[in-house]
Amino acid sequence: MATPFTDTAPGGAHSIRPCWSCRGPAAGDAAFCETCGVIQPPGQEDHFARLGLERRFDLDAGTIDRAYFARQRQVHPDRFARRAPREAAIAESRSVSLNAAYQTLRDPLRRATYLLELAGHPIAGDGKTIADPELLAEVMERREALAEADSPEAVAAVAADARHERVSAEAALGAAFAAGDYPAARRHATRLRYLGRLAEEARRRSAMRAA
Amino acid sequence: MLLQIHEPGQTPQPHEEAGVAIGIDLGTTNSVVAVATDGKAEVLRDADGRGLVPSVVAYPDTGEPVVGEAARRTLLDEPDRVVSSIKRLMGRGAKEVQALAGTLPYRIVDEASGGMVHIEVAGRRLSPVAVSADILRALKARAEAALGRSVDRAVVTVPAYFDDAARTATRDAARVAGLEVLRLVNEPTAAALAYGLDREAEGLYAVYDLGGGTFDLSILRLERGIFQVLATGGDAALGGDDFDHAVAEHFLARIGGAAPTAGEVKLTLATARLAKECLTSQEAGEWQVELANRRHPVRLDRPTLEGLIAPFVERTTEICREVMAEAGIEPAEIAGVVLVGGATRVPLVRRAVASAFGREPLADIDPDEVVALGAALQAEALTVGSDTLLLDVTPLSLGIETMGGIVEKVIPRNTPIPVSRGQEFTTYQDGQDGMLFHVVQGERETVDGCRSLARFELQGIPPMTAGAARVLVTFAVDADGLLTVSAEERTTGARQRVEVRPSYGLAEEEMVRMLRESMEHGADDMQRRLLIEARVEARRVLLALAAARSADPELLPADEGAALGEQAVRLEALLSGDDRDAIDGAVEELERRSQSFAQRRMDKAIRLALAGRSIDEVAAETPGPAA
């Protein structure tokens, strides 16, 4: 098989690779060969490109869902049950890569983490430690509030507060990404992660109470 | 996007296998078979109009096993020859079912070799796969009688909460029964499909599925033909059977006396089931239980029944709350609750569901038949085509045991499938040349809280210092929810030999023997399938060549075109014959003869791209918003 040719021309880097079926040229990121119409294996494109979405943080859930559904409708292996086994296997690998993209982009925190990676500003050490003293103080304060919550209402209040703060952290993240301020985006993403954990812990606490 | 004009399925593909595909709900207590035509599904019934086939098999001394109503009648006279509730043993080990041993109405054989549990009935040693295959064979026969044609493909449903071993066992049983499984579909998803298509429902739906032996709660989003499972949870050992056992124990305790025999237990269970069913519509009743050849009258009223089963019902609503909380969904957001499974007829269950979700549940499609109807619709979608699409998730987390018995999760639960995910592991000793992996499924952090799926060993790791090797273990779950594991040592790049030993599978030889015994025409079927695949592949190559020729006619010189045309005609002619090798050979020859044409087409595209006039310029411009 020929080596894929990469076009590095400005204004949209894309590649041409041979279609596995008709062996003619196919666009590197196209789901189907435009000559013979046969499904193509997933290429090297990023998760945003896989879903045909702009590379940005501000994406609403509905937009991501619609892009995902439209593509799964075309490439899900169930659509290829009547076709040659090779086509079904390729459809499955395409469906797998769509699911990976959807899982990464649907969740705001994962989307932010991924964007930071793409931008070359990954969150260090998986974000398991907090270097920012201000955030550290906030996290400790909220944890204490949860630990001291001694009624279902008090736990619910901590959870509601965390949910509320997550919304504002997401807004701040959007602004930071829009401004290209990656250190700020990293800080807000770390904060979002801790608020998420807190909400999860509060959920577990109330589930335990209910049981 | 411009490229989306190429709708899959638009290129004409031959319908080699125009045969009909059926939908099967293989239940713990009852099974149902259905077929769909033009988006309308119908349950296939017997001469008396009964759609339910009791999942009961009787093994007479001579002759074929008896399945269904007739087997259930045998229960009264010869309880020791009859097997029921076999689904609870699918993919289970002997130790695991020990807890059920007192309640299961048959003898468990202690399996020295490990693997899937076997049972002994009427002097035969049977695997759950073999018993399930007998039920599936009866369903296949019913479908063939009703449709007047042979049936060899099916969509079979499984509880969403079924783990990998139980799914594999189900698929194997279908194979033994001579059915190709087009897709294993989760029961709640199938039920949603039946409701969604029938009622054109949109929004968030919960499916409360209380079967004979399993409970699942699934939350789905329905949106213009998409059935997206958002979350699922359940208990694989909780069901209507538990209600029967509670009632039977209540009866036996009331009567007292010596411990009942296995046969008496079966009969008491049957009476308990009858009492439970009667109390759905009446307030109280009296039945007879026979012990030591004496008849004992037993009374039961609805409040007592509800007291007996309340703990099980409470456990289901607890799971409902957990699943919703984890998915971040409030009960008020749910547009409808669908009831599935015969046990949802029990009034207490309906009241509990209504109070957990704050709305009356939907039960306008028969809860015993809704799953099979959905399976039939999916079978039609897969064989004929459809606009609907099921997007399901993994019900349980999949992971690997690491040092100290801690589980490293590779694929968390509720991940959309198909999915493939890798995780790197390393050696802990200098010069270590092999690694043992233990694949587990479950939510607990430690390995003893999870279920063992398989063990495998990676061998031939080149000698390195501890921690230097990079072994990538990849978990792939397909759209059936079935797991495949592979491993490779990355520093050498060579893929190593991996031997997977399923913890609760059947021995390979046993599976092969069953397949051989069950299908006299097994070898013929295989040959036919390979021939059909060769034809499908040949037609793909012919279509691809025709498309290429019409796209770039100027790149094909006349003599080369003539040679290609000649070979294409030769291949076409072979397609009406049965010679698979000749077809494969002609395909190869055609591909060889078209090689330079293909190369010229690539060269041209690259030249155009270099000149800045790429063929897909328009399509690949900027990744804009979704089309």
Short mmCIF file of N, CA and C in Angstrom, two decimals, chain B residues 139-271:
data_model
loop_
_atom_site.label_atom_id
_atom_site.label_comp_id
_atom_site.label_asym_id
_atom_site.label_seq_id
_atom_site.Cartn_x
_atom_site.Cartn_y
_atom_site.Cartn_z
N LEU B 139 -37.58 -22.76 20.03
CA LEU B 139 -38.06 -21.46 19.55
C LEU B 139 -37.84 -21.34 18.04
N LYS B 140 -36.70 -21.83 17.59
CA LYS B 140 -36.39 -21.83 16.16
C LYS B 140 -37.44 -22.66 15.42
N ALA B 141 -37.76 -23.84 15.99
CA ALA B 141 -38.74 -24.72 15.35
C ALA B 141 -40.11 -24.04 15.30
N ARG B 142 -40.47 -23.35 16.39
CA ARG B 142 -41.76 -22.66 16.41
C ARG B 142 -41.79 -21.60 15.30
N ALA B 143 -40.70 -20.85 15.16
CA ALA B 143 -40.64 -19.81 14.14
C ALA B 143 -40.73 -20.43 12.75
N GLU B 144 -40.03 -21.52 12.55
CA GLU B 144 -40.03 -22.15 11.23
C GLU B 144 -41.42 -22.68 10.88
N ALA B 145 -42.11 -23.22 11.89
CA ALA B 145 -43.46 -23.73 11.65
C ALA B 145 -44.40 -22.58 11.31
N ALA B 146 -44.24 -21.45 12.04
CA ALA B 146 -45.15 -20.33 11.84
C ALA B 146 -44.89 -19.62 10.50
N LEU B 147 -43.61 -19.58 10.12
CA LEU B 147 -43.26 -18.81 8.92
C LEU B 147 -43.18 -19.68 7.67
N GLY B 148 -43.14 -20.98 7.88
CA GLY B 148 -43.09 -21.88 6.74
C GLY B 148 -41.78 -21.82 5.97
N ARG B 149 -40.70 -21.48 6.66
CA ARG B 149 -39.39 -21.45 6.01
C ARG B 149 -38.31 -21.65 7.07
N SER B 150 -37.12 -21.98 6.61
CA SER B 150 -36.07 -22.21 7.60
C SER B 150 -35.54 -20.88 8.11
N VAL B 151 -35.13 -20.88 9.36
CA VAL B 151 -34.65 -19.67 10.01
C VAL B 151 -33.28 -19.99 10.59
N ASP B 152 -32.27 -19.20 10.26
CA ASP B 152 -30.96 -19.50 10.85
C ASP B 152 -30.26 -18.28 11.43
N ARG B 153 -30.98 -17.16 11.53
CA ARG B 153 -30.35 -15.98 12.14
C ARG B 153 -31.31 -15.34 13.13
N ALA B 154 -30.73 -14.78 14.20
CA ALA B 154 -31.58 -14.20 15.24
C ALA B 154 -30.87 -13.09 15.98
N VAL B 155 -31.67 -12.19 16.52
CA VAL B 155 -31.20 -11.27 17.55
C VAL B 155 -31.67 -11.85 18.86
N VAL B 156 -30.75 -12.06 19.79
CA VAL B 156 -31.10 -12.67 21.07
C VAL B 156 -30.85 -11.62 22.16
N THR B 157 -31.80 -11.52 23.08
CA THR B 157 -31.64 -10.51 24.13
C THR B 157 -31.01 -11.12 25.38
N VAL B 158 -30.31 -10.27 26.12
CA VAL B 158 -29.70 -10.65 27.39
C VAL B 158 -29.96 -9.53 28.39
N PRO B 159 -29.99 -9.83 29.68
CA PRO B 159 -30.14 -8.75 30.67
C PRO B 159 -28.99 -7.76 30.51
N ALA B 160 -29.29 -6.48 30.65
CA ALA B 160 -28.24 -5.47 30.49
C ALA B 160 -27.10 -5.77 31.45
N TYR B 161 -27.45 -6.34 32.60
CA TYR B 161 -26.46 -6.55 33.63
C TYR B 161 -25.68 -7.85 33.47
N PHE B 162 -25.97 -8.63 32.43
CA PHE B 162 -25.24 -9.87 32.16
C PHE B 162 -23.76 -9.53 31.95
N ASP B 163 -22.89 -10.31 32.56
CA ASP B 163 -21.47 -10.05 32.35
C ASP B 163 -20.98 -10.80 31.11
N ASP B 164 -19.70 -10.66 30.85
CA ASP B 164 -19.12 -11.20 29.63
C ASP B 164 -19.30 -12.71 29.52
N ALA B 165 -19.11 -13.43 30.63
CA ALA B 165 -19.20 -14.89 30.59
C ALA B 165 -20.62 -15.32 30.22
N ALA B 166 -21.62 -14.65 30.79
CA ALA B 166 -23.01 -15.01 30.53
C ALA B 166 -23.40 -14.66 29.10
N ARG B 167 -22.87 -13.56 28.58
CA ARG B 167 -23.14 -13.18 27.18
C ARG B 167 -22.54 -14.20 26.23
N THR B 168 -21.30 -14.56 26.50
CA THR B 168 -20.63 -15.54 25.64
C THR B 168 -21.39 -16.86 25.67
N ALA B 169 -21.84 -17.27 26.85
CA ALA B 169 -22.58 -18.53 26.98
C ALA B 169 -23.88 -18.47 26.16
N THR B 170 -24.53 -17.31 26.17
CA THR B 170 -25.78 -17.16 25.42
C THR B 170 -25.52 -17.28 23.91
N ARG B 171 -24.47 -16.61 23.47
CA ARG B 171 -24.16 -16.68 22.04
C ARG B 171 -23.78 -18.11 21.65
N ASP B 172 -23.02 -18.80 22.52
CA ASP B 172 -22.64 -20.18 22.23
C ASP B 172 -23.88 -21.08 22.14
N ALA B 173 -24.83 -20.85 23.05
CA ALA B 173 -26.05 -21.68 23.04
C ALA B 173 -26.79 -21.52 21.71
N ALA B 174 -26.85 -20.29 21.21
CA ALA B 174 -27.51 -20.06 19.92
C ALA B 174 -26.79 -20.79 18.80
N ARG B 175 -25.48 -20.77 18.84
CA ARG B 175 -24.70 -21.46 17.82
C ARG B 175 -24.99 -22.96 17.84
N VAL B 176 -25.05 -23.51 19.06
CA VAL B 176 -25.33 -24.94 19.19
C VAL B 176 -26.73 -25.24 18.63
N ALA B 177 -27.66 -24.29 18.79
CA ALA B 177 -29.02 -24.49 18.30
C ALA B 177 -29.13 -24.22 16.80
N GLY B 178 -28.03 -23.88 16.17
CA GLY B 178 -28.05 -23.64 14.72
C GLY B 178 -28.52 -22.24 14.35
N LEU B 179 -28.34 -21.28 15.26
CA LEU B 179 -28.72 -19.90 14.99
C LEU B 179 -27.49 -19.00 15.00
N GLU B 180 -27.34 -18.24 13.95
CA GLU B 180 -26.28 -17.23 13.95
C GLU B 180 -26.84 -16.02 14.69
N VAL B 181 -26.09 -15.53 15.69
CA VAL B 181 -26.56 -14.37 16.45
C VAL B 181 -26.12 -13.10 15.71
N LEU B 182 -27.09 -12.39 15.16
CA LEU B 182 -26.79 -11.14 14.47
C LEU B 182 -26.34 -10.09 15.47
N ARG B 183 -26.94 -10.11 16.63
CA ARG B 183 -26.61 -9.15 17.67
C ARG B 183 -27.19 -9.63 18.98
N LEU B 184 -26.40 -9.48 20.06
CA LEU B 184 -26.96 -9.64 21.40
C LEU B 184 -27.44 -8.26 21.79
N VAL B 185 -28.70 -8.11 22.12
CA VAL B 185 -29.23 -6.81 22.51
C VAL B 185 -29.66 -6.88 23.96
N ASN B 186 -29.40 -5.81 24.70
CA ASN B 186 -29.82 -5.78 26.09
C ASN B 186 -31.34 -5.70 26.16
N GLU B 187 -31.91 -6.46 27.09
CA GLU B 187 -33.37 -6.54 27.17
C GLU B 187 -34.04 -5.17 27.32
N PRO B 188 -33.57 -4.32 28.23
CA PRO B 188 -34.25 -3.02 28.35
C PRO B 188 -34.15 -2.20 27.06
N THR B 189 -33.02 -2.31 26.36
CA THR B 189 -32.87 -1.56 25.12
C THR B 189 -33.87 -2.07 24.09
N ALA B 190 -34.04 -3.38 24.04
CA ALA B 190 -35.02 -3.96 23.12
C ALA B 190 -36.42 -3.48 23.46
N ALA B 191 -36.73 -3.44 24.76
CA ALA B 191 -38.05 -2.98 25.18
C ALA B 191 -38.27 -1.53 24.77
N ALA B 192 -37.24 -0.71 24.96
CA ALA B 192 -37.36 0.70 24.58
C ALA B 192 -37.58 0.81 23.08
N LEU B 193 -36.91 -0.04 22.32
CA LEU B 193 -37.07 -0.03 20.87
C LEU B 193 -38.53 -0.31 20.50
N ALA B 194 -39.12 -1.30 21.16
CA ALA B 194 -40.52 -1.64 20.88
C ALA B 194 -41.43 -0.47 21.22
N TYR B 195 -41.17 0.18 22.36
CA TYR B 195 -41.99 1.33 22.75
C TYR B 195 -41.73 2.54 21.88
N GLY B 196 -40.46 2.79 21.64
CA GLY B 196 -40.09 4.00 20.90
C GLY B 196 -40.65 4.01 19.51
N LEU B 197 -40.64 2.84 18.87
CA LEU B 197 -41.11 2.80 17.49
C LEU B 197 -42.62 2.83 17.45
N ASP B 198 -43.21 2.20 18.46
CA ASP B 198 -44.66 2.13 18.51
C ASP B 198 -45.28 3.47 18.86
N ARG B 199 -44.65 4.15 19.81
CA ARG B 199 -45.28 5.37 20.35
C ARG B 199 -44.59 6.64 19.87
N GLU B 200 -43.57 6.48 19.04
CA GLU B 200 -42.80 7.66 18.60
C GLU B 200 -42.40 8.51 19.80
N ALA B 201 -41.90 7.83 20.81
CA ALA B 201 -41.52 8.51 22.04
C ALA B 201 -40.22 9.28 21.85
N GLU B 202 -40.08 10.41 22.56
CA GLU B 202 -38.85 11.19 22.57
C GLU B 202 -38.55 11.58 24.01
N GLY B 203 -37.28 11.81 24.32
CA GLY B 203 -36.90 12.25 25.65
C GLY B 203 -36.27 11.13 26.46
N LEU B 204 -36.21 11.34 27.78
CA LEU B 204 -35.57 10.36 28.66
C LEU B 204 -36.58 9.31 29.12
N TYR B 205 -36.21 8.06 28.98
CA TYR B 205 -37.09 6.96 29.40
C TYR B 205 -36.32 6.05 30.34
N ALA B 206 -37.03 5.53 31.34
CA ALA B 206 -36.43 4.53 32.21
C ALA B 206 -37.09 3.20 31.88
N VAL B 207 -36.30 2.15 31.83
CA VAL B 207 -36.85 0.82 31.62
C VAL B 207 -36.59 0.01 32.89
N TYR B 208 -37.67 -0.38 33.55
CA TYR B 208 -37.61 -1.16 34.78
C TYR B 208 -37.89 -2.60 34.39
N ASP B 209 -36.85 -3.43 34.43
CA ASP B 209 -36.97 -4.80 33.92
C ASP B 209 -36.76 -5.79 35.05
N LEU B 210 -37.86 -6.33 35.53
CA LEU B 210 -37.77 -7.34 36.59
C LEU B 210 -38.18 -8.68 36.00
N GLY B 211 -37.18 -9.45 35.64
CA GLY B 211 -37.44 -10.76 35.03
C GLY B 211 -37.52 -11.83 36.10
N GLY B 212 -37.48 -13.07 35.67
CA GLY B 212 -37.54 -14.18 36.61
C GLY B 212 -36.33 -14.20 37.51
N GLY B 213 -35.15 -13.92 36.94
CA GLY B 213 -33.94 -14.06 37.73
C GLY B 213 -33.04 -12.85 37.77
N THR B 214 -33.38 -11.80 37.02
CA THR B 214 -32.49 -10.64 36.97
C THR B 214 -33.28 -9.36 37.05
N PHE B 215 -32.62 -8.34 37.56
CA PHE B 215 -33.24 -7.01 37.57
C PHE B 215 -32.29 -6.01 36.92
N ASP B 216 -32.81 -5.18 36.00
CA ASP B 216 -32.04 -4.09 35.41
C ASP B 216 -32.87 -2.82 35.44
N LEU B 217 -32.17 -1.72 35.61
CA LEU B 217 -32.81 -0.42 35.39
C LEU B 217 -31.93 0.29 34.38
N SER B 218 -32.50 0.70 33.28
CA SER B 218 -31.73 1.42 32.27
C SER B 218 -32.39 2.76 32.01
N ILE B 219 -31.56 3.76 31.74
CA ILE B 219 -32.09 5.06 31.35
C ILE B 219 -31.62 5.35 29.94
N LEU B 220 -32.57 5.62 29.06
CA LEU B 220 -32.25 5.85 27.66
C LEU B 220 -32.75 7.22 27.22
N ARG B 221 -32.03 7.75 26.24
CA ARG B 221 -32.53 8.95 25.58
C ARG B 221 -33.03 8.53 24.20
N LEU B 222 -34.25 8.87 23.90
CA LEU B 222 -34.81 8.59 22.57
C LEU B 222 -34.85 9.90 21.80
N GLU B 223 -34.22 9.90 20.65
CA GLU B 223 -34.22 11.12 19.85
C GLU B 223 -34.18 10.76 18.37
N ARG B 224 -35.23 10.99 17.70
CA ARG B 224 -35.35 10.75 16.26
C ARG B 224 -34.70 9.44 15.82
N GLY B 225 -35.16 8.38 16.36
CA GLY B 225 -34.68 7.07 15.91
C GLY B 225 -33.41 6.59 16.59
N ILE B 226 -32.77 7.47 17.40
CA ILE B 226 -31.60 7.05 18.16
C ILE B 226 -32.05 6.60 19.54
N PHE B 227 -31.55 5.45 19.96
CA PHE B 227 -31.83 4.94 21.30
C PHE B 227 -30.50 4.90 22.03
N GLN B 228 -30.24 5.96 22.79
CA GLN B 228 -28.94 6.08 23.45
C GLN B 228 -29.09 5.69 24.92
N VAL B 229 -28.39 4.63 25.32
CA VAL B 229 -28.43 4.23 26.72
C VAL B 229 -27.48 5.14 27.49
N LEU B 230 -28.00 5.82 28.51
CA LEU B 230 -27.17 6.75 29.28
C LEU B 230 -26.58 6.04 30.49
N ALA B 231 -27.36 5.19 31.11
CA ALA B 231 -26.86 4.52 32.30
C ALA B 231 -27.65 3.25 32.52
N THR B 232 -27.01 2.28 33.10
CA THR B 232 -27.71 1.05 33.43
C THR B 232 -27.14 0.48 34.72
N GLY B 233 -28.00 -0.17 35.45
CA GLY B 233 -27.56 -0.78 36.70
C GLY B 233 -28.51 -1.90 37.03
N GLY B 234 -28.14 -2.73 37.96
CA GLY B 234 -29.04 -3.82 38.27
C GLY B 234 -28.44 -4.84 39.19
N ASP B 235 -29.09 -5.97 39.26
CA ASP B 235 -28.65 -7.07 40.09
C ASP B 235 -28.94 -8.35 39.31
N ALA B 236 -27.87 -9.09 39.00
CA ALA B 236 -28.02 -10.28 38.15
C ALA B 236 -28.60 -11.45 38.92
N ALA B 237 -28.83 -11.29 40.20
CA ALA B 237 -29.39 -12.39 40.98
C ALA B 237 -30.58 -11.91 41.80
N LEU B 238 -31.49 -11.23 41.15
CA LEU B 238 -32.69 -10.73 41.84
C LEU B 238 -33.82 -10.75 40.82
N GLY B 239 -34.89 -11.45 41.15
CA GLY B 239 -35.98 -11.52 40.18
C GLY B 239 -37.24 -12.12 40.76
N GLY B 240 -38.20 -12.32 39.88
CA GLY B 240 -39.49 -12.87 40.28
C GLY B 240 -39.37 -14.25 40.93
N ASP B 241 -38.32 -15.00 40.55
CA ASP B 241 -38.07 -16.30 41.18
C ASP B 241 -37.91 -16.15 42.69
N ASP B 242 -37.31 -15.03 43.09
CA ASP B 242 -37.10 -14.80 44.52
C ASP B 242 -38.44 -14.65 45.23
N PHE B 243 -39.41 -14.04 44.53
CA PHE B 243 -40.76 -13.92 45.11
C PHE B 243 -41.31 -15.33 45.36
N ASP B 244 -41.17 -16.20 44.33
CA ASP B 244 -41.69 -17.56 44.44
C ASP B 244 -41.04 -18.31 45.61
N HIS B 245 -39.71 -18.14 45.71
CA HIS B 245 -39.02 -18.83 46.80
C HIS B 245 -39.49 -18.35 48.16
N ALA B 246 -39.69 -17.04 48.28
CA ALA B 246 -40.14 -16.50 49.56
C ALA B 246 -41.51 -17.08 49.90
N VAL B 247 -42.39 -17.17 48.91
CA VAL B 247 -43.73 -17.70 49.15
C VAL B 247 -43.65 -19.20 49.48
N ALA B 248 -42.81 -19.94 48.71
CA ALA B 248 -42.68 -21.37 48.93
C ALA B 248 -42.15 -21.65 50.35
N GLU B 249 -41.15 -20.86 50.76
CA GLU B 249 -40.60 -21.05 52.11
C GLU B 249 -41.65 -20.76 53.17
N HIS B 250 -42.48 -19.75 52.89
CA HIS B 250 -43.57 -19.41 53.80
C HIS B 250 -44.53 -20.59 53.92
N PHE B 251 -44.88 -21.19 52.79
CA PHE B 251 -45.78 -22.36 52.80
C PHE B 251 -45.15 -23.51 53.60
N LEU B 252 -43.91 -23.82 53.28
CA LEU B 252 -43.24 -24.97 53.92
C LEU B 252 -43.11 -24.74 55.42
N ALA B 253 -42.81 -23.50 55.80
CA ALA B 253 -42.67 -23.19 57.22
C ALA B 253 -44.00 -23.37 57.94
N ARG B 254 -45.09 -23.00 57.23
CA ARG B 254 -46.42 -23.13 57.82
C ARG B 254 -46.77 -24.59 58.06
N ILE B 255 -46.40 -25.44 57.09
CA ILE B 255 -46.75 -26.85 57.18
C ILE B 255 -45.85 -27.56 58.19
N GLY B 256 -44.56 -27.19 58.18
CA GLY B 256 -43.62 -27.81 59.11
C GLY B 256 -43.30 -29.24 58.69
N GLY B 257 -42.75 -30.02 59.63
CA GLY B 257 -42.45 -31.41 59.35
C GLY B 257 -41.06 -31.59 58.77
N ALA B 258 -40.84 -32.77 58.19
CA ALA B 258 -39.52 -33.14 57.69
C ALA B 258 -39.15 -32.30 56.48
N ALA B 259 -37.81 -32.26 56.21
CA ALA B 259 -37.32 -31.50 55.06
C ALA B 259 -37.90 -32.10 53.78
N PRO B 260 -38.39 -31.27 52.89
CA PRO B 260 -38.99 -31.79 51.65
C PRO B 260 -37.93 -32.30 50.68
N THR B 261 -38.34 -33.22 49.81
CA THR B 261 -37.42 -33.72 48.79
C THR B 261 -37.29 -32.67 47.68
N ALA B 262 -36.31 -32.90 46.80
CA ALA B 262 -36.10 -31.95 45.70
C ALA B 262 -37.37 -31.84 44.85
N GLY B 263 -38.01 -32.97 44.63
CA GLY B 263 -39.24 -32.96 43.83
C GLY B 263 -40.34 -32.18 44.52
N GLU B 264 -40.45 -32.33 45.81
CA GLU B 264 -41.48 -31.60 46.56
C GLU B 264 -41.21 -30.10 46.53
N VAL B 265 -39.94 -29.77 46.60
CA VAL B 265 -39.58 -28.34 46.54
C VAL B 265 -40.04 -27.76 45.20
N LYS B 266 -39.81 -28.50 44.12
CA LYS B 266 -40.21 -28.02 42.80
C LYS B 266 -41.72 -27.80 42.74
N LEU B 267 -42.46 -28.77 43.28
CA LEU B 267 -43.91 -28.65 43.24
C LEU B 267 -44.39 -27.47 44.09
N THR B 268 -43.75 -27.31 45.25
CA THR B 268 -44.14 -26.19 46.12
C THR B 268 -43.85 -24.86 45.43
N LEU B 269 -42.72 -24.81 44.71
CA LEU B 269 -42.38 -23.59 43.98
C LEU B 269 -43.44 -23.30 42.93
N ALA B 270 -43.89 -24.34 42.24
CA ALA B 270 -44.91 -24.16 41.22
C ALA B 270 -46.19 -23.62 41.84
N THR B 271 -46.55 -24.15 43.01
CA THR B 271 -47.74 -23.66 43.71
C THR B 271 -47.55 -22.20 44.14
#
